[in-house]
Amino acid sequence: MSRFFHSFNGRMILAVVGIHLLLVPVLLFGIYRVIKPSLESQFVNYVRSDALLFSSLVTPRLAPAKSAELQGLLGEFLLNGRLAFAEIATETGIIRADIELNAEQQFQEDFFFGEHDDDIYFLAVPIVSPEDGSSAMLRLGYDERQIQRDIATIYQRSAYFVAIYMGLTLLVVGLFGRKLVLPLERLRDEAEQIAAGNHTGQFNSGTKITEVAALAEHLEKMRQALLSARDAALQAAGAKSEFLANMSHEIRTPMNGIIGMIGLALRTELTPQQREFLGMANSSADALLRIVNDILDFSKIEARKLELDHAPFKVRESLGDTLKLLAGHTHEKGLELMLRIDPETPDDLIGDIGRLNQVIINLVGNAIKFTQHGEIVVQVKPEAVDENKVCLQISVTDTGIGISPDKQQLIFEAFAQIDASSTRKFGGTGLGLSISSRLVELMGGHLSLESEEHKGSTFFFTAVFDRHSKDEPEAPFQPLIDVKGLPVLIVDDNAINLRVFSEILNHWGMRPTTVDSGEEAILALRNMAESGEAYALILLDAMMPIMDGFMVAQTIREDQRFEPVTIMMLSSADRPDDCERCHDLGINLYVRKPVKHSELWNAIQSALGKSAAKAPEALPAALAEPPRKLKILLAEDNPVNQYMAVVLLEERGHRVQVANNGQEVLDLLATDAEFDLILMDVQMPVMDGFQATEAIRLRERDTGAHMRIIAMTAHALKGDRERCLAAGMDDYIAKPVQEEDLLSTVECWNMTESGQGNDTDGALAVLAEPALDWQQALNRVRGRQQMLCKMMMLFQEQSGPLLNDLADAIQRRDADLLRLSAHTLKSSANSIGAFPFGKIAQQLETMGHEAMFADAAASYELLQQANIRLEPAIQDYLYEFQE
């Protein structure tokens, strides 16, 4: 449709229609201004002469005795097609016709004067009786609608005339335009065939129109010139292809020698560092040979015979290896090279990883060439994912010189250079981006650019790959060290590095903390030490301003306040003495950037494994399986806290539903009340935890049910716990939440449910656990055995009186005493690692809070059994330590 209105015929038709559309309102306005007043004037003259005639007929009959005759006469008047109202006003009254009047409004004037109202034209005629000289007034009303019908008829006939005239005009214009357009369309079709590569046709318009015939003659001359240029280009392309084939042979020969000699060197005895260097050189030579094979065989691309492979590959491993090849040159220039792969990106794909790597190498190589300081970031994220295919969006961002807008399209052309002068600063063949653009198109994407001079560039493209569905699933990988929940400190002055490492560690279930300087790292370690905890691992950047990674490591090792911690040094430099310095400072592992995902994983496993071999007590003990899987409602507005809690709970087999505020909690409970408990954040938008708890407790007054609510809040000051319990919550966890605290608090509810019939089974499961997990308790106090012994002795001193208080509370049904005594026992028992004892004490605390004494005696008996098992375990530990 758009093409038609841009054509000659379309424009002509639009012009004709436009002229006629302008003519219609002019015509209608003329009718309104000229014809309508004329018709109204004729109507007035008619009705006045008609009224004078009626008055002459009425005058002889004005005698009072002839009123009946007047009524009949008025009725005859009304038989006139235009008369709608008739009456005579005499001195004695009004005489009306003996039939119903059509006018809706009564006559109001008493003189000979026309009045238009209600589509009725009123007028009055004074008359005088010839017999007694009495006067009267003949009042008449005439229907004006006939005038309107006449005007509408004129309008309709005018519209018919304009439509017929416009149709005839369009017909003439269409026939004339077609005769002119047909030869032009013939020339256009011939030009399209020649543009498509068919040069056999000749331009011939087949018309006698002089201008069109001249155009066809000129086009034919252009076709002949184009054929000559094509023949010359084919000869030049043949010579270039032959030259490229010869050069390909000349370059491949020494490259094969290089690869062969490196292979022989790798078979000899080498130091680990020499083997690493030669391995990287071998990989670089292989990659270079693959690229040379394609670049020097450019004729294949020009002939459109380049095809892609279709083989499985792993995205993270492949791209990590590719960037490793470029790391040396990057580090020589003092640049940061980073790879960020979105955690949602599928890893097992099918496609041509060699061609993808070729594009990445070209883009990163250009970024290194044109960047003097700063960083280069390769980012990969999924743009669209389904069961069979995935579309990846890949970008390469640098902080280099940038590209001016007028050169941004030029660089994608073959052999093009931004600066083609002989004095240019940056070299290159100018083929890289052209080849990369073609390869990206073959992978179903498009290569594009965003750049600003002196501020850097971003090349980004999409590529479509098939997803790899394995026939047999791989055996589950069992890591040497379970890293889930381990606190990690990441120290790097580069914000993107911090983000990349944080995303990777979060994806693995670790708890990373990021700081951007050595000073902040020392402060974070001190704060952690003051809280009684410690980081399990430190990822430390070697190259930082003011205080570099080696200075930070030295401070950590010399400061007695810091517990021994595993340190991994990450360096983008390649200084020969770095490994020796790491060894002297007791750094567990030294890794060069950029770090692959698998390399980072293996390094963490290796570093923690070495630490575990030296101090096995530093590893956290695995928690026992929960007696039953729970359905938990998590009310938390912070996405990070949501993720952490969901991962920890779902790993234990629990089902978790997330609500972002208190109102969502109420909405979910209204549709699904089958939750076992609620983890309730106190401070949330819309409705906070206290308000939501109050609303839940109000509902429960009518139903008699009780939903168990655990406060999970960052408020950890004195009195906050009591405030939560007073608001109707059943327990309290202070943030930052420790995995053991969260799971022990959540899963102890599993044994206190009423109406489930599994209290005995749950209690027996608790009593089947080891009475004392001193290893985990020792981890909590960071290996301070003397402190743990003191805590155990204090527990022994207070447990006896508190057990007596529990017995008295149950006997006297004192809920407050029962709750407070059980709470103290629970906290003390968990602190020394007596978790079975603590879980039963938690059950008694809940009973005290809810004033439920039905099962309190049985739980108290179980607590005494747990205490009997606990006493010898404590004594054995104290005896072993004293020895």
mmCIF file of N, CA and C in Angstrom, residues 719-800:
data_model
loop_
_atom_site.group_PDB
_atom_site.id
_atom_site.type_symbol
_atom_site.label_atom_id
_atom_site.label_comp_id
_atom_site.label_asym_id
_atom_site.label_seq_id
_atom_site.Cartn_x
_atom_site.Cartn_y
_atom_site.Cartn_z
ATOM 1 N N GLY A 719 16.888 -6.431 73.747
ATOM 2 C CA GLY A 719 15.453 -6.160 73.784
ATOM 3 C C GLY A 719 14.748 -6.446 72.475
ATOM 4 N N ASP A 720 15.478 -6.595 71.357
ATOM 5 C CA ASP A 720 14.833 -6.864 70.077
ATOM 6 C C ASP A 720 14.199 -8.244 70.053
ATOM 7 N N ARG A 721 14.879 -9.217 70.671
ATOM 8 C CA ARG A 721 14.304 -10.555 70.716
ATOM 9 C C ARG A 721 12.994 -10.552 71.492
ATOM 10 N N GLU A 722 13.002 -9.885 72.654
ATOM 11 C CA GLU A 722 11.795 -9.825 73.473
ATOM 12 C C GLU A 722 10.663 -9.113 72.724
ATOM 13 N N ARG A 723 11.033 -8.084 71.964
ATOM 14 C CA ARG A 723 10.009 -7.355 71.194
ATOM 15 C C ARG A 723 9.371 -8.266 70.157
ATOM 16 N N CYS A 724 10.167 -9.091 69.487
ATOM 17 C CA CYS A 724 9.627 -10.011 68.484
ATOM 18 C C CYS A 724 8.710 -11.047 69.131
ATOM 19 N N LEU A 725 9.138 -11.596 70.262
ATOM 20 C CA LEU A 725 8.306 -12.591 70.952
ATOM 21 C C LEU A 725 7.023 -11.979 71.464
ATOM 22 N N ALA A 726 7.124 -10.723 71.936
ATOM 23 C CA ALA A 726 5.923 -10.046 72.436
ATOM 24 C C ALA A 726 4.943 -9.760 71.316
ATOM 25 N N ALA A 727 5.450 -9.594 70.089
ATOM 26 C CA ALA A 727 4.568 -9.316 68.946
ATOM 27 C C ALA A 727 3.860 -10.562 68.452
ATOM 28 N N GLY A 728 4.161 -11.723 69.048
ATOM 29 C CA GLY A 728 3.481 -12.951 68.657
ATOM 30 C C GLY A 728 4.333 -13.897 67.860
ATOM 31 N N MET A 729 5.622 -13.570 67.678
ATOM 32 C CA MET A 729 6.506 -14.472 66.953
ATOM 33 C C MET A 729 7.030 -15.553 67.889
ATOM 34 N N ASP A 730 7.387 -16.688 67.309
ATOM 35 C CA ASP A 730 7.752 -17.835 68.115
ATOM 36 C C ASP A 730 9.253 -17.939 68.387
ATOM 37 N N ASP A 731 10.062 -17.353 67.540
ATOM 38 C CA ASP A 731 11.508 -17.397 67.759
ATOM 39 C C ASP A 731 12.152 -16.270 66.981
ATOM 40 N N TYR A 732 13.472 -16.203 67.056
ATOM 41 C CA TYR A 732 14.195 -15.034 66.565
ATOM 42 C C TYR A 732 15.561 -15.467 66.061
ATOM 43 N N ILE A 733 15.923 -15.020 64.828
ATOM 44 C CA ILE A 733 17.262 -15.246 64.266
ATOM 45 C C ILE A 733 17.822 -13.891 63.880
ATOM 46 N N ALA A 734 19.029 -13.585 64.335
ATOM 47 C CA ALA A 734 19.652 -12.301 64.031
ATOM 48 C C ALA A 734 20.460 -12.408 62.752
ATOM 49 N N LYS A 735 20.390 -11.372 61.911
ATOM 50 C CA LYS A 735 21.202 -11.290 60.705
ATOM 51 C C LYS A 735 22.565 -10.685 61.052
ATOM 52 N N PRO A 736 23.625 -11.028 60.322
ATOM 53 C CA PRO A 736 23.635 -11.990 59.210
ATOM 54 C C PRO A 736 23.426 -13.414 59.698
ATOM 55 N N VAL A 737 22.574 -14.140 58.994
ATOM 56 C CA VAL A 737 22.156 -15.462 59.428
ATOM 57 C C VAL A 737 23.248 -16.476 59.119
ATOM 58 N N GLN A 738 23.623 -17.259 60.102
ATOM 59 C CA GLN A 738 24.547 -18.369 59.908
ATOM 60 C C GLN A 738 23.762 -19.614 59.494
ATOM 61 N N GLU A 739 24.345 -20.409 58.612
ATOM 62 C CA GLU A 739 23.636 -21.576 58.102
ATOM 63 C C GLU A 739 23.190 -22.498 59.227
ATOM 64 N N GLU A 740 24.095 -22.765 60.169
ATOM 65 C CA GLU A 740 23.748 -23.688 61.253
ATOM 66 C C GLU A 740 22.606 -23.134 62.104
ATOM 67 N N ASP A 741 22.664 -21.822 62.401
ATOM 68 C CA ASP A 741 21.597 -21.222 63.206
ATOM 69 C C ASP A 741 20.266 -21.300 62.485
ATOM 70 N N LEU A 742 20.281 -20.988 61.197
ATOM 71 C CA LEU A 742 19.042 -21.012 60.436
ATOM 72 C C LEU A 742 18.435 -22.411 60.412
ATOM 73 N N LEU A 743 19.253 -23.401 60.073
ATOM 74 C CA LEU A 743 18.719 -24.750 59.929
ATOM 75 C C LEU A 743 18.317 -25.345 61.267
ATOM 76 N N SER A 744 19.117 -25.080 62.315
ATOM 77 C CA SER A 744 18.754 -25.649 63.614
ATOM 78 C C SER A 744 17.469 -25.027 64.143
ATOM 79 N N THR A 745 17.280 -23.725 63.905
ATOM 80 C CA THR A 745 16.055 -23.062 64.376
ATOM 81 C C THR A 745 14.850 -23.509 63.577
ATOM 82 N N VAL A 746 15.018 -23.615 62.254
ATOM 83 C CA VAL A 746 13.899 -24.001 61.404
ATOM 84 C C VAL A 746 13.513 -25.455 61.629
ATOM 85 N N GLU A 747 14.494 -26.335 61.649
ATOM 86 C CA GLU A 747 14.188 -27.758 61.668
ATOM 87 C C GLU A 747 13.783 -28.268 63.034
ATOM 88 N N CYS A 748 14.059 -27.496 64.102
ATOM 89 C CA CYS A 748 13.574 -27.937 65.407
ATOM 90 C C CYS A 748 12.057 -27.840 65.493
ATOM 91 N N TRP A 749 11.469 -26.947 64.682
ATOM 92 C CA TRP A 749 9.994 -26.878 64.676
ATOM 93 C C TRP A 749 9.390 -28.175 64.163
ATOM 94 N N ASN A 750 10.143 -28.872 63.351
ATOM 95 C CA ASN A 750 9.633 -30.100 62.761
ATOM 96 C C ASN A 750 9.270 -31.137 63.813
ATOM 97 N N MET A 751 9.868 -30.990 65.027
ATOM 98 C CA MET A 751 9.609 -31.984 66.064
ATOM 99 C C MET A 751 8.526 -31.537 67.025
ATOM 100 N N THR A 752 8.059 -30.282 66.853
ATOM 101 C CA THR A 752 7.114 -29.774 67.836
ATOM 102 C C THR A 752 5.730 -29.574 67.251
ATOM 103 N N GLU A 753 5.482 -30.094 66.051
ATOM 104 C CA GLU A 753 4.169 -29.918 65.456
ATOM 105 C C GLU A 753 3.145 -30.765 66.205
ATOM 106 N N SER A 754 1.993 -30.172 66.372
ATOM 107 C CA SER A 754 0.902 -30.886 67.023
ATOM 108 C C SER A 754 0.051 -31.556 65.965
ATOM 109 N N GLY A 755 -0.481 -32.685 66.335
ATOM 110 C CA GLY A 755 -1.382 -33.356 65.415
ATOM 111 C C GLY A 755 -0.703 -34.119 64.314
ATOM 112 N N GLN A 756 0.629 -34.236 64.304
ATOM 113 C CA GLN A 756 1.310 -34.934 63.228
ATOM 114 C C GLN A 756 1.576 -36.385 63.574
ATOM 115 N N GLY A 757 1.587 -36.680 64.848
ATOM 116 C CA GLY A 757 1.782 -38.062 65.234
ATOM 117 C C GLY A 757 3.189 -38.550 65.096
ATOM 118 N N ASN A 758 4.158 -37.647 64.906
ATOM 119 C CA ASN A 758 5.532 -38.094 64.707
ATOM 120 C C ASN A 758 6.456 -37.478 65.733
ATOM 121 N N ASP A 759 5.925 -36.977 66.864
ATOM 122 C CA ASP A 759 6.775 -36.405 67.898
ATOM 123 C C ASP A 759 7.752 -37.449 68.430
ATOM 124 N N THR A 760 7.264 -38.641 68.659
ATOM 125 C CA THR A 760 8.128 -39.677 69.202
ATOM 126 C C THR A 760 9.238 -40.026 68.230
ATOM 127 N N ASP A 761 8.859 -40.174 66.945
ATOM 128 C CA ASP A 761 9.862 -40.491 65.937
ATOM 129 C C ASP A 761 10.903 -39.384 65.844
ATOM 130 N N GLY A 762 10.431 -38.108 65.898
ATOM 131 C CA GLY A 762 11.373 -36.997 65.831
ATOM 132 C C GLY A 762 12.292 -36.987 67.029
ATOM 133 N N ALA A 763 11.759 -37.236 68.189
ATOM 134 C CA ALA A 763 12.587 -37.243 69.391
ATOM 135 C C ALA A 763 13.603 -38.368 69.336
ATOM 136 N N LEU A 764 13.173 -39.554 68.905
ATOM 137 C CA LEU A 764 14.118 -40.657 68.804
ATOM 138 C C LEU A 764 15.222 -40.347 67.795
ATOM 139 N N ALA A 765 14.840 -39.628 66.709
ATOM 140 C CA ALA A 765 15.865 -39.246 65.726
ATOM 141 C C ALA A 765 16.884 -38.299 66.338
ATOM 142 N N VAL A 766 16.408 -37.388 67.191
ATOM 143 C CA VAL A 766 17.327 -36.460 67.850
ATOM 144 C C VAL A 766 18.246 -37.207 68.803
ATOM 145 N N LEU A 767 17.676 -38.134 69.569
ATOM 146 C CA LEU A 767 18.491 -38.882 70.527
ATOM 147 C C LEU A 767 19.469 -39.821 69.835
ATOM 148 N N ALA A 768 19.202 -40.109 68.550
ATOM 149 C CA ALA A 768 20.127 -40.973 67.821
ATOM 150 C C ALA A 768 21.352 -40.205 67.335
ATOM 151 N N GLU A 769 21.282 -38.885 67.363
ATOM 152 C CA GLU A 769 22.428 -38.089 66.926
ATOM 153 C C GLU A 769 23.501 -38.095 68.018
ATOM 154 N N PRO A 770 24.758 -37.764 67.648
ATOM 155 C CA PRO A 770 25.805 -37.649 68.672
ATOM 156 C C PRO A 770 25.429 -36.596 69.704
ATOM 157 N N ALA A 771 25.639 -36.918 70.945
ATOM 158 C CA ALA A 771 25.230 -36.006 72.014
ATOM 159 C C ALA A 771 25.995 -34.696 71.971
ATOM 160 N N LEU A 772 27.253 -34.717 71.537
ATOM 161 C CA LEU A 772 28.086 -33.512 71.560
ATOM 162 C C LEU A 772 28.881 -33.431 70.258
ATOM 163 N N ASP A 773 28.651 -32.358 69.517
ATOM 164 C CA ASP A 773 29.428 -32.086 68.303
ATOM 165 C C ASP A 773 30.449 -31.010 68.650
ATOM 166 N N TRP A 774 31.515 -31.425 69.384
ATOM 167 C CA TRP A 774 32.488 -30.433 69.849
ATOM 168 C C TRP A 774 33.279 -29.826 68.684
ATOM 169 N N GLN A 775 33.355 -30.566 67.550
ATOM 170 C CA GLN A 775 34.099 -30.033 66.403
ATOM 171 C C GLN A 775 33.414 -28.774 65.863
ATOM 172 N N GLN A 776 32.089 -28.836 65.711
ATOM 173 C CA GLN A 776 31.376 -27.660 65.218
ATOM 174 C C GLN A 776 31.414 -26.527 66.233
ATOM 175 N N ALA A 777 31.309 -26.857 67.501
ATOM 176 C CA ALA A 777 31.405 -25.819 68.526
ATOM 177 C C ALA A 777 32.783 -25.179 68.507
ATOM 178 N N LEU A 778 33.806 -25.984 68.264
ATOM 179 C CA LEU A 778 35.166 -25.443 68.194
ATOM 180 C C LEU A 778 35.333 -24.537 66.976
ATOM 181 N N ASN A 779 34.666 -24.885 65.873
ATOM 182 C CA ASN A 779 34.711 -24.014 64.698
ATOM 183 C C ASN A 779 34.108 -22.656 65.007
ATOM 184 N N ARG A 780 33.052 -22.656 65.799
ATOM 185 C CA ARG A 780 32.391 -21.383 66.106
ATOM 186 C C ARG A 780 33.279 -20.448 66.905
ATOM 187 N N VAL A 781 34.119 -20.991 67.735
ATOM 188 C CA VAL A 781 35.021 -20.136 68.527
ATOM 189 C C VAL A 781 36.406 -20.088 67.892
ATOM 190 N N ARG A 782 36.475 -20.471 66.588
ATOM 191 C CA ARG A 782 37.701 -20.380 65.807
ATOM 192 C C ARG A 782 38.871 -21.127 66.444
ATOM 193 N N GLY A 783 38.587 -22.324 66.947
ATOM 194 C CA GLY A 783 39.639 -23.186 67.454
ATOM 195 C C GLY A 783 40.125 -22.881 68.854
ATOM 196 N N ARG A 784 39.474 -22.003 69.576
ATOM 197 C CA ARG A 784 39.920 -21.654 70.941
ATOM 198 C C ARG A 784 39.416 -22.729 71.909
ATOM 199 N N GLN A 785 40.216 -23.755 72.104
ATOM 200 C CA GLN A 785 39.792 -24.891 72.914
ATOM 201 C C GLN A 785 39.618 -24.512 74.381
ATOM 202 N N GLN A 786 40.468 -23.642 74.873
ATOM 203 C CA GLN A 786 40.340 -23.234 76.286
ATOM 204 C C GLN A 786 39.006 -22.540 76.525
ATOM 205 N N MET A 787 38.613 -21.704 75.572
ATOM 206 C CA MET A 787 37.333 -21.021 75.703
ATOM 207 C C MET A 787 36.188 -22.026 75.685
ATOM 208 N N LEU A 788 36.260 -23.025 74.806
ATOM 209 C CA LEU A 788 35.189 -24.011 74.718
ATOM 210 C C LEU A 788 35.107 -24.834 76.005
ATOM 211 N N CYS A 789 36.250 -25.176 76.573
ATOM 212 C CA CYS A 789 36.224 -25.915 77.839
ATOM 213 C C CYS A 789 35.544 -25.110 78.939
ATOM 214 N N LYS A 790 35.847 -23.835 78.997
ATOM 215 C CA LYS A 790 35.224 -22.982 80.008
ATOM 216 C C LYS A 790 33.718 -22.935 79.805
ATOM 217 N N MET A 791 33.270 -22.835 78.530
ATOM 218 C CA MET A 791 31.838 -22.800 78.240
ATOM 219 C C MET A 791 31.160 -24.103 78.665
ATOM 220 N N MET A 792 31.840 -25.233 78.453
ATOM 221 C CA MET A 792 31.259 -26.516 78.859
ATOM 222 C C MET A 792 31.125 -26.618 80.376
ATOM 223 N N MET A 793 32.133 -26.138 81.099
ATOM 224 C CA MET A 793 32.051 -26.184 82.563
ATOM 225 C C MET A 793 30.933 -25.288 83.077
ATOM 226 N N LEU A 794 30.752 -24.117 82.451
ATOM 227 C CA LEU A 794 29.647 -23.240 82.848
ATOM 228 C C LEU A 794 28.301 -23.898 82.567
ATOM 229 N N PHE A 795 28.210 -24.621 81.453
ATOM 230 C CA PHE A 795 26.965 -25.315 81.135
ATOM 231 C C PHE A 795 26.658 -26.359 82.199
ATOM 232 N N GLN A 796 27.671 -27.083 82.621
ATOM 233 C CA GLN A 796 27.440 -28.091 83.651
ATOM 234 C C GLN A 796 26.952 -27.464 84.949
ATOM 235 N N GLU A 797 27.474 -26.274 85.249
ATOM 236 C CA GLU A 797 27.071 -25.614 86.489
ATOM 237 C C GLU A 797 25.618 -25.154 86.456
ATOM 238 N N GLN A 798 25.154 -24.660 85.288
ATOM 239 C CA GLN A 798 23.809 -24.080 85.242
ATOM 240 C C GLN A 798 22.743 -25.069 84.803
ATOM 241 N N SER A 799 23.118 -26.185 84.188
ATOM 242 C CA SER A 799 22.104 -27.093 83.652
ATOM 243 C C SER A 799 21.286 -27.743 84.754
ATOM 244 N N GLY A 800 21.923 -28.120 85.879
ATOM 245 C CA GLY A 800 21.182 -28.773 86.960
ATOM 246 C C GLY A 800 20.079 -27.892 87.518
#
